[in-house]
Amino acid sequence: MLTDRDIVVKVLGAGKDPARVKAGALAQGEAVTTGADDDAAEILRTMGEHQVRRLPVINGHRLVGIVASADAAHALPDQQVGDLLQALSVDRPAA
């Protein structure tokens, strides 16, 4: 998944021409998704484990939506939201 931040940092910040940079050049790693039937605990686990703030939601092979950490913050108890934010904030060593 590409975000506006990816474009700003990897294209504009690097002095590249946005009209010439293809989406594939910005992609990295494998896609991390969640299933349409996954519960909130699974969504939080996946976000924390992969340190992603947005997850495409799939039903089979079909994209049906996107869930963001902000969605979790609005819908879940404070402790779970705090745990997610802590997991997203941990620096991981480069692979």
mmCIF file of N, CA and C in Angstrom:
data_model
loop_
_atom_site.group_PDB
_atom_site.id
_atom_site.type_symbol
_atom_site.label_atom_id
_atom_site.label_comp_id
_atom_site.label_asym_id
_atom_site.label_seq_id
_atom_site.Cartn_x
_atom_site.Cartn_y
_atom_site.Cartn_z
ATOM 1 N N MET A 1 0.850 -1.169 0.000
ATOM 2 C CA MET A 1 0.000 0.000 0.000
ATOM 3 C C MET A 1 0.894 1.229 0.000
ATOM 4 N N LEU A 2 0.592 2.150 -0.854
ATOM 5 C CA LEU A 2 1.335 3.403 -0.919
ATOM 6 C C LEU A 2 0.524 4.505 -0.258
ATOM 7 N N THR A 3 1.221 5.377 0.441
ATOM 8 C CA THR A 3 0.555 6.490 1.108
ATOM 9 C C THR A 3 1.079 7.810 0.558
ATOM 10 N N ASP A 4 0.410 8.873 0.915
ATOM 11 C CA ASP A 4 0.878 10.194 0.525
ATOM 12 C C ASP A 4 2.268 10.464 1.093
ATOM 13 N N ARG A 5 2.536 9.932 2.264
ATOM 14 C CA ARG A 5 3.859 10.095 2.875
ATOM 15 C C ARG A 5 4.936 9.420 2.024
ATOM 16 N N ASP A 6 4.633 8.240 1.497
ATOM 17 C CA ASP A 6 5.583 7.562 0.614
ATOM 18 C C ASP A 6 5.954 8.454 -0.571
ATOM 19 N N ILE A 7 4.961 9.086 -1.147
ATOM 20 C CA ILE A 7 5.195 9.944 -2.308
ATOM 21 C C ILE A 7 6.036 11.159 -1.915
ATOM 22 N N VAL A 8 5.695 11.772 -0.801
ATOM 23 C CA VAL A 8 6.437 12.954 -0.364
ATOM 24 C C VAL A 8 7.893 12.596 -0.054
ATOM 25 N N VAL A 9 8.101 11.528 0.710
ATOM 26 C CA VAL A 9 9.462 11.177 1.128
ATOM 27 C C VAL A 9 10.279 10.572 -0.008
ATOM 28 N N LYS A 10 9.705 9.581 -0.699
ATOM 29 C CA LYS A 10 10.472 8.816 -1.687
ATOM 30 C C LYS A 10 10.542 9.463 -3.067
ATOM 31 N N VAL A 11 9.642 10.392 -3.331
ATOM 32 C CA VAL A 11 9.655 11.046 -4.645
ATOM 33 C C VAL A 11 10.068 12.507 -4.484
ATOM 34 N N LEU A 12 9.221 13.298 -3.877
ATOM 35 C CA LEU A 12 9.510 14.732 -3.767
ATOM 36 C C LEU A 12 10.750 14.994 -2.923
ATOM 37 N N GLY A 13 10.842 14.314 -1.777
ATOM 38 C CA GLY A 13 11.992 14.511 -0.895
ATOM 39 C C GLY A 13 13.302 14.071 -1.519
ATOM 40 N N ALA A 14 13.226 13.126 -2.435
ATOM 41 C CA ALA A 14 14.420 12.635 -3.118
ATOM 42 C C ALA A 14 14.698 13.412 -4.408
ATOM 43 N N GLY A 15 13.883 14.437 -4.675
ATOM 44 C CA GLY A 15 14.098 15.269 -5.860
ATOM 45 C C GLY A 15 13.725 14.597 -7.168
ATOM 46 N N LYS A 16 12.850 13.595 -7.110
ATOM 47 C CA LYS A 16 12.446 12.891 -8.332
ATOM 48 C C LYS A 16 11.216 13.552 -8.941
ATOM 49 N N ASP A 17 11.011 13.317 -10.220
ATOM 50 C CA ASP A 17 9.867 13.856 -10.945
ATOM 51 C C ASP A 17 8.662 12.934 -10.738
ATOM 52 N N PRO A 18 7.616 13.401 -10.074
ATOM 53 C CA PRO A 18 6.450 12.555 -9.815
ATOM 54 C C PRO A 18 5.792 12.013 -11.086
ATOM 55 N N ALA A 19 5.933 12.706 -12.194
ATOM 56 C CA ALA A 19 5.338 12.249 -13.452
ATOM 57 C C ALA A 19 6.094 11.057 -14.036
ATOM 58 N N ARG A 20 7.295 10.808 -13.538
ATOM 59 C CA ARG A 20 8.114 9.730 -14.095
ATOM 60 C C ARG A 20 8.243 8.522 -13.167
ATOM 61 N N VAL A 21 7.893 8.671 -11.897
ATOM 62 C CA VAL A 21 8.037 7.577 -10.942
ATOM 63 C C VAL A 21 6.787 6.709 -10.974
ATOM 64 N N LYS A 22 6.966 5.426 -11.177
ATOM 65 C CA LYS A 22 5.858 4.470 -11.227
ATOM 66 C C LYS A 22 5.579 3.921 -9.830
ATOM 67 N N ALA A 23 4.346 3.540 -9.574
ATOM 68 C CA ALA A 23 3.949 3.011 -8.272
ATOM 69 C C ALA A 23 4.800 1.811 -7.881
ATOM 70 N N GLY A 24 5.120 0.952 -8.829
ATOM 71 C CA GLY A 24 5.919 -0.230 -8.542
ATOM 72 C C GLY A 24 7.298 0.089 -7.996
ATOM 73 N N ALA A 25 7.823 1.236 -8.347
ATOM 74 C CA ALA A 25 9.137 1.641 -7.854
ATOM 75 C C ALA A 25 9.089 2.035 -6.381
ATOM 76 N N LEU A 26 7.912 2.365 -5.893
ATOM 77 C CA LEU A 26 7.762 2.776 -4.501
ATOM 78 C C LEU A 26 7.362 1.617 -3.583
ATOM 79 N N ALA A 27 6.880 0.548 -4.175
ATOM 80 C CA ALA A 27 6.404 -0.593 -3.388
ATOM 81 C C ALA A 27 7.571 -1.299 -2.719
ATOM 82 N N GLN A 28 7.293 -1.846 -1.543
ATOM 83 C CA GLN A 28 8.322 -2.605 -0.843
ATOM 84 C C GLN A 28 7.676 -3.736 -0.057
ATOM 85 N N GLY A 29 8.305 -4.892 -0.080
ATOM 86 C CA GLY A 29 7.823 -6.020 0.697
ATOM 87 C C GLY A 29 6.526 -6.604 0.175
ATOM 88 N N GLU A 30 5.999 -7.516 0.948
ATOM 89 C CA GLU A 30 4.734 -8.161 0.597
ATOM 90 C C GLU A 30 3.568 -7.407 1.213
ATOM 91 N N ALA A 31 2.428 -7.523 0.582
ATOM 92 C CA ALA A 31 1.228 -6.877 1.101
ATOM 93 C C ALA A 31 0.782 -7.563 2.387
ATOM 94 N N VAL A 32 0.397 -6.764 3.358
ATOM 95 C CA VAL A 32 -0.161 -7.269 4.608
ATOM 96 C C VAL A 32 -1.634 -6.906 4.584
ATOM 97 N N THR A 33 -2.497 -7.900 4.772
ATOM 98 C CA THR A 33 -3.948 -7.669 4.711
ATOM 99 C C THR A 33 -4.620 -8.297 5.922
ATOM 100 N N THR A 34 -5.897 -8.019 6.046
ATOM 101 C CA THR A 34 -6.732 -8.684 7.045
ATOM 102 C C THR A 34 -7.997 -9.149 6.347
ATOM 103 N N GLY A 35 -8.569 -10.216 6.845
ATOM 104 C CA GLY A 35 -9.787 -10.748 6.258
ATOM 105 C C GLY A 35 -11.018 -10.011 6.737
ATOM 106 N N ALA A 36 -12.037 -9.995 5.915
ATOM 107 C CA ALA A 36 -13.286 -9.316 6.256
ATOM 108 C C ALA A 36 -13.929 -9.894 7.512
ATOM 109 N N ASP A 37 -13.654 -11.153 7.826
ATOM 110 C CA ASP A 37 -14.243 -11.798 9.000
ATOM 111 C C ASP A 37 -13.325 -11.770 10.227
ATOM 112 N N ASP A 38 -12.128 -11.163 10.106
ATOM 113 C CA ASP A 38 -11.214 -11.103 11.246
ATOM 114 C C ASP A 38 -11.776 -10.195 12.331
ATOM 115 N N ASP A 39 -11.525 -10.562 13.590
ATOM 116 C CA ASP A 39 -12.005 -9.732 14.694
ATOM 117 C C ASP A 39 -10.987 -8.637 15.015
ATOM 118 N N ALA A 40 -11.388 -7.737 15.892
ATOM 119 C CA ALA A 40 -10.552 -6.587 16.224
ATOM 120 C C ALA A 40 -9.208 -7.021 16.808
ATOM 121 N N ALA A 41 -9.189 -8.067 17.606
ATOM 122 C CA ALA A 41 -7.933 -8.534 18.191
ATOM 123 C C ALA A 41 -6.948 -8.960 17.109
ATOM 124 N N GLU A 42 -7.440 -9.630 16.080
ATOM 125 C CA GLU A 42 -6.580 -10.066 14.975
ATOM 126 C C GLU A 42 -6.064 -8.864 14.181
ATOM 127 N N ILE A 43 -6.919 -7.882 13.973
ATOM 128 C CA ILE A 43 -6.514 -6.673 13.260
ATOM 129 C C ILE A 43 -5.400 -5.962 14.033
ATOM 130 N N LEU A 44 -5.582 -5.815 15.348
ATOM 131 C CA LEU A 44 -4.566 -5.161 16.174
ATOM 132 C C LEU A 44 -3.261 -5.948 16.175
ATOM 133 N N ARG A 45 -3.349 -7.273 16.266
ATOM 134 C CA ARG A 45 -2.155 -8.118 16.255
ATOM 135 C C ARG A 45 -1.393 -7.940 14.947
ATOM 136 N N THR A 46 -2.119 -7.963 13.839
ATOM 137 C CA THR A 46 -1.493 -7.838 12.525
ATOM 138 C C THR A 46 -0.842 -6.467 12.359
ATOM 139 N N MET A 47 -1.542 -5.412 12.749
ATOM 140 C CA MET A 47 -0.972 -4.065 12.650
ATOM 141 C C MET A 47 0.304 -3.955 13.479
ATOM 142 N N GLY A 48 0.241 -4.448 14.706
ATOM 143 C CA GLY A 48 1.397 -4.361 15.591
ATOM 144 C C GLY A 48 2.559 -5.201 15.114
ATOM 145 N N GLU A 49 2.284 -6.408 14.694
ATOM 146 C CA GLU A 49 3.337 -7.319 14.251
ATOM 147 C C GLU A 49 4.067 -6.786 13.027
ATOM 148 N N HIS A 50 3.320 -6.196 12.115
ATOM 149 C CA HIS A 50 3.919 -5.714 10.859
ATOM 150 C C HIS A 50 4.194 -4.215 10.875
ATOM 151 N N GLN A 51 3.863 -3.564 11.993
ATOM 152 C CA GLN A 51 4.042 -2.122 12.157
ATOM 153 C C GLN A 51 3.455 -1.339 10.991
ATOM 154 N N VAL A 52 2.175 -1.595 10.722
ATOM 155 C CA VAL A 52 1.457 -0.868 9.685
ATOM 156 C C VAL A 52 0.265 -0.159 10.305
ATOM 157 N N ARG A 53 -0.061 0.984 9.791
ATOM 158 C CA ARG A 53 -1.171 1.781 10.316
ATOM 159 C C ARG A 53 -2.447 1.620 9.490
ATOM 160 N N ARG A 54 -2.323 0.972 8.333
ATOM 161 C CA ARG A 54 -3.483 0.729 7.477
ATOM 162 C C ARG A 54 -3.421 -0.698 6.967
ATOM 163 N N LEU A 55 -4.570 -1.359 6.944
ATOM 164 C CA LEU A 55 -4.656 -2.720 6.419
ATOM 165 C C LEU A 55 -5.753 -2.806 5.377
ATOM 166 N N PRO A 56 -5.421 -3.263 4.177
ATOM 167 C CA PRO A 56 -6.476 -3.574 3.219
ATOM 168 C C PRO A 56 -7.307 -4.736 3.781
ATOM 169 N N VAL A 57 -8.608 -4.637 3.641
ATOM 170 C CA VAL A 57 -9.517 -5.698 4.089
ATOM 171 C C VAL A 57 -9.962 -6.461 2.854
ATOM 172 N N ILE A 58 -9.747 -7.780 2.882
ATOM 173 C CA ILE A 58 -10.092 -8.591 1.724
ATOM 174 C C ILE A 58 -11.137 -9.638 2.085
ATOM 175 N N ASN A 59 -11.922 -9.978 1.086
ATOM 176 C CA ASN A 59 -12.889 -11.066 1.185
ATOM 177 C C ASN A 59 -12.539 -11.991 0.027
ATOM 178 N N GLY A 60 -11.857 -13.094 0.334
ATOM 179 C CA GLY A 60 -11.297 -13.924 -0.727
ATOM 180 C C GLY A 60 -10.140 -13.176 -1.344
ATOM 181 N N HIS A 61 -10.229 -12.877 -2.620
ATOM 182 C CA HIS A 61 -9.193 -12.101 -3.302
ATOM 183 C C HIS A 61 -9.685 -10.704 -3.658
ATOM 184 N N ARG A 62 -10.833 -10.321 -3.102
ATOM 185 C CA ARG A 62 -11.455 -9.040 -3.437
ATOM 186 C C ARG A 62 -11.255 -8.018 -2.324
ATOM 187 N N LEU A 63 -10.762 -6.840 -2.683
ATOM 188 C CA LEU A 63 -10.614 -5.749 -1.727
ATOM 189 C C LEU A 63 -11.994 -5.207 -1.389
ATOM 190 N N VAL A 64 -12.317 -5.166 -0.092
ATOM 191 C CA VAL A 64 -13.626 -4.663 0.318
ATOM 192 C C VAL A 64 -13.536 -3.428 1.205
ATOM 193 N N GLY A 65 -12.304 -3.030 1.551
ATOM 194 C CA GLY A 65 -12.153 -1.839 2.371
ATOM 195 C C GLY A 65 -10.754 -1.707 2.915
ATOM 196 N N ILE A 66 -10.584 -0.707 3.761
ATOM 197 C CA ILE A 66 -9.316 -0.468 4.435
ATOM 198 C C ILE A 66 -9.647 -0.093 5.874
ATOM 199 N N VAL A 67 -8.910 -0.677 6.808
ATOM 200 C CA VAL A 67 -9.063 -0.308 8.210
ATOM 201 C C VAL A 67 -7.766 0.378 8.632
ATOM 202 N N ALA A 68 -7.907 1.506 9.313
ATOM 203 C CA ALA A 68 -6.756 2.284 9.745
ATOM 204 C C ALA A 68 -6.650 2.272 11.261
ATOM 205 N N SER A 69 -5.458 2.564 11.762
ATOM 206 C CA SER A 69 -5.278 2.609 13.214
ATOM 207 C C SER A 69 -6.219 3.642 13.835
ATOM 208 N N ALA A 70 -6.532 4.699 13.105
ATOM 209 C CA ALA A 70 -7.481 5.696 13.615
ATOM 210 C C ALA A 70 -8.864 5.093 13.803
ATOM 211 N N ASP A 71 -9.246 4.151 12.931
ATOM 212 C CA ASP A 71 -10.530 3.463 13.096
ATOM 213 C C ASP A 71 -10.540 2.690 14.414
ATOM 214 N N ALA A 72 -9.426 2.015 14.697
ATOM 215 C CA ALA A 72 -9.306 1.256 15.950
ATOM 216 C C ALA A 72 -9.389 2.203 17.141
ATOM 217 N N ALA A 73 -8.741 3.347 17.039
ATOM 218 C CA ALA A 73 -8.735 4.304 18.140
ATOM 219 C C ALA A 73 -10.138 4.783 18.486
ATOM 220 N N HIS A 74 -10.986 4.893 17.479
ATOM 221 C CA HIS A 74 -12.362 5.350 17.713
ATOM 222 C C HIS A 74 -13.266 4.237 18.234
ATOM 223 N N ALA A 75 -12.936 2.997 17.937
ATOM 224 C CA ALA A 75 -13.866 1.901 18.207
ATOM 225 C C ALA A 75 -13.506 1.010 19.397
ATOM 226 N N LEU A 76 -12.268 1.074 19.864
ATOM 227 C CA LEU A 76 -11.814 0.117 20.866
ATOM 228 C C LEU A 76 -11.489 0.780 22.193
ATOM 229 N N PRO A 77 -11.416 -0.023 23.263
ATOM 230 C CA PRO A 77 -11.060 0.519 24.583
ATOM 231 C C PRO A 77 -9.651 1.122 24.580
ATOM 232 N N ASP A 78 -9.451 2.097 25.452
ATOM 233 C CA ASP A 78 -8.181 2.820 25.520
ATOM 234 C C ASP A 78 -6.974 1.904 25.667
ATOM 235 N N GLN A 79 -7.061 0.860 26.481
ATOM 236 C CA GLN A 79 -5.912 -0.028 26.703
ATOM 237 C C GLN A 79 -5.473 -0.700 25.397
ATOM 238 N N GLN A 80 -6.424 -1.181 24.617
ATOM 239 C CA GLN A 80 -6.079 -1.827 23.347
ATOM 240 C C GLN A 80 -5.475 -0.829 22.368
ATOM 241 N N VAL A 81 -5.999 0.372 22.352
ATOM 242 C CA VAL A 81 -5.469 1.415 21.476
ATOM 243 C C VAL A 81 -4.048 1.774 21.910
ATOM 244 N N GLY A 82 -3.836 1.881 23.200
ATOM 245 C CA GLY A 82 -2.503 2.176 23.718
ATOM 246 C C GLY A 82 -1.505 1.088 23.360
ATOM 247 N N ASP A 83 -1.930 -0.164 23.471
ATOM 248 C CA ASP A 83 -1.058 -1.287 23.107
ATOM 249 C C ASP A 83 -0.690 -1.222 21.625
ATOM 250 N N LEU A 84 -1.667 -0.899 20.767
ATOM 251 C CA LEU A 84 -1.399 -0.795 19.332
ATOM 252 C C LEU A 84 -0.413 0.329 19.049
ATOM 253 N N LEU A 85 -0.650 1.495 19.629
ATOM 254 C CA LEU A 85 0.246 2.621 19.391
ATOM 255 C C LEU A 85 1.656 2.320 19.862
ATOM 256 N N GLN A 86 1.782 1.614 20.971
ATOM 257 C CA GLN A 86 3.103 1.236 21.453
ATOM 258 C C GLN A 86 3.772 0.284 20.460
ATOM 259 N N ALA A 87 3.037 -0.686 19.952
ATOM 260 C CA ALA A 87 3.597 -1.640 18.988
ATOM 261 C C ALA A 87 4.013 -0.942 17.699
ATOM 262 N N LEU A 88 3.256 0.059 17.279
ATOM 263 C CA LEU A 88 3.580 0.782 16.052
ATOM 264 C C LEU A 88 4.775 1.716 16.232
ATOM 265 N N SER A 89 5.075 2.073 17.471
ATOM 266 C CA SER A 89 6.139 3.039 17.749
ATOM 267 C C SER A 89 7.498 2.394 17.982
ATOM 268 N N VAL A 90 7.546 1.084 18.118
ATOM 269 C CA VAL A 90 8.798 0.403 18.400
ATOM 270 C C VAL A 90 9.666 0.382 17.149
ATOM 271 N N ASP A 91 10.905 0.829 17.295
ATOM 272 C CA ASP A 91 11.844 0.787 16.176
ATOM 273 C C ASP A 91 12.306 -0.656 15.984
ATOM 274 N N ARG A 92 12.273 -1.092 14.734
ATOM 275 C CA ARG A 92 12.752 -2.419 14.404
ATOM 276 C C ARG A 92 14.052 -2.301 13.647
ATOM 277 N N PRO A 93 14.970 -3.256 13.864
ATOM 278 C CA PRO A 93 16.208 -3.217 13.083
ATOM 279 C C PRO A 93 15.915 -3.448 11.609
ATOM 280 N N ALA A 94 16.703 -2.827 10.764
ATOM 281 C CA ALA A 94 16.537 -3.006 9.310
ATOM 282 C C ALA A 94 16.817 -4.446 8.933
ATOM 283 N N ALA A 95 16.025 -4.946 7.983
ATOM 284 C CA ALA A 95 16.195 -6.331 7.552
ATOM 285 C C ALA A 95 17.330 -6.466 6.563
#
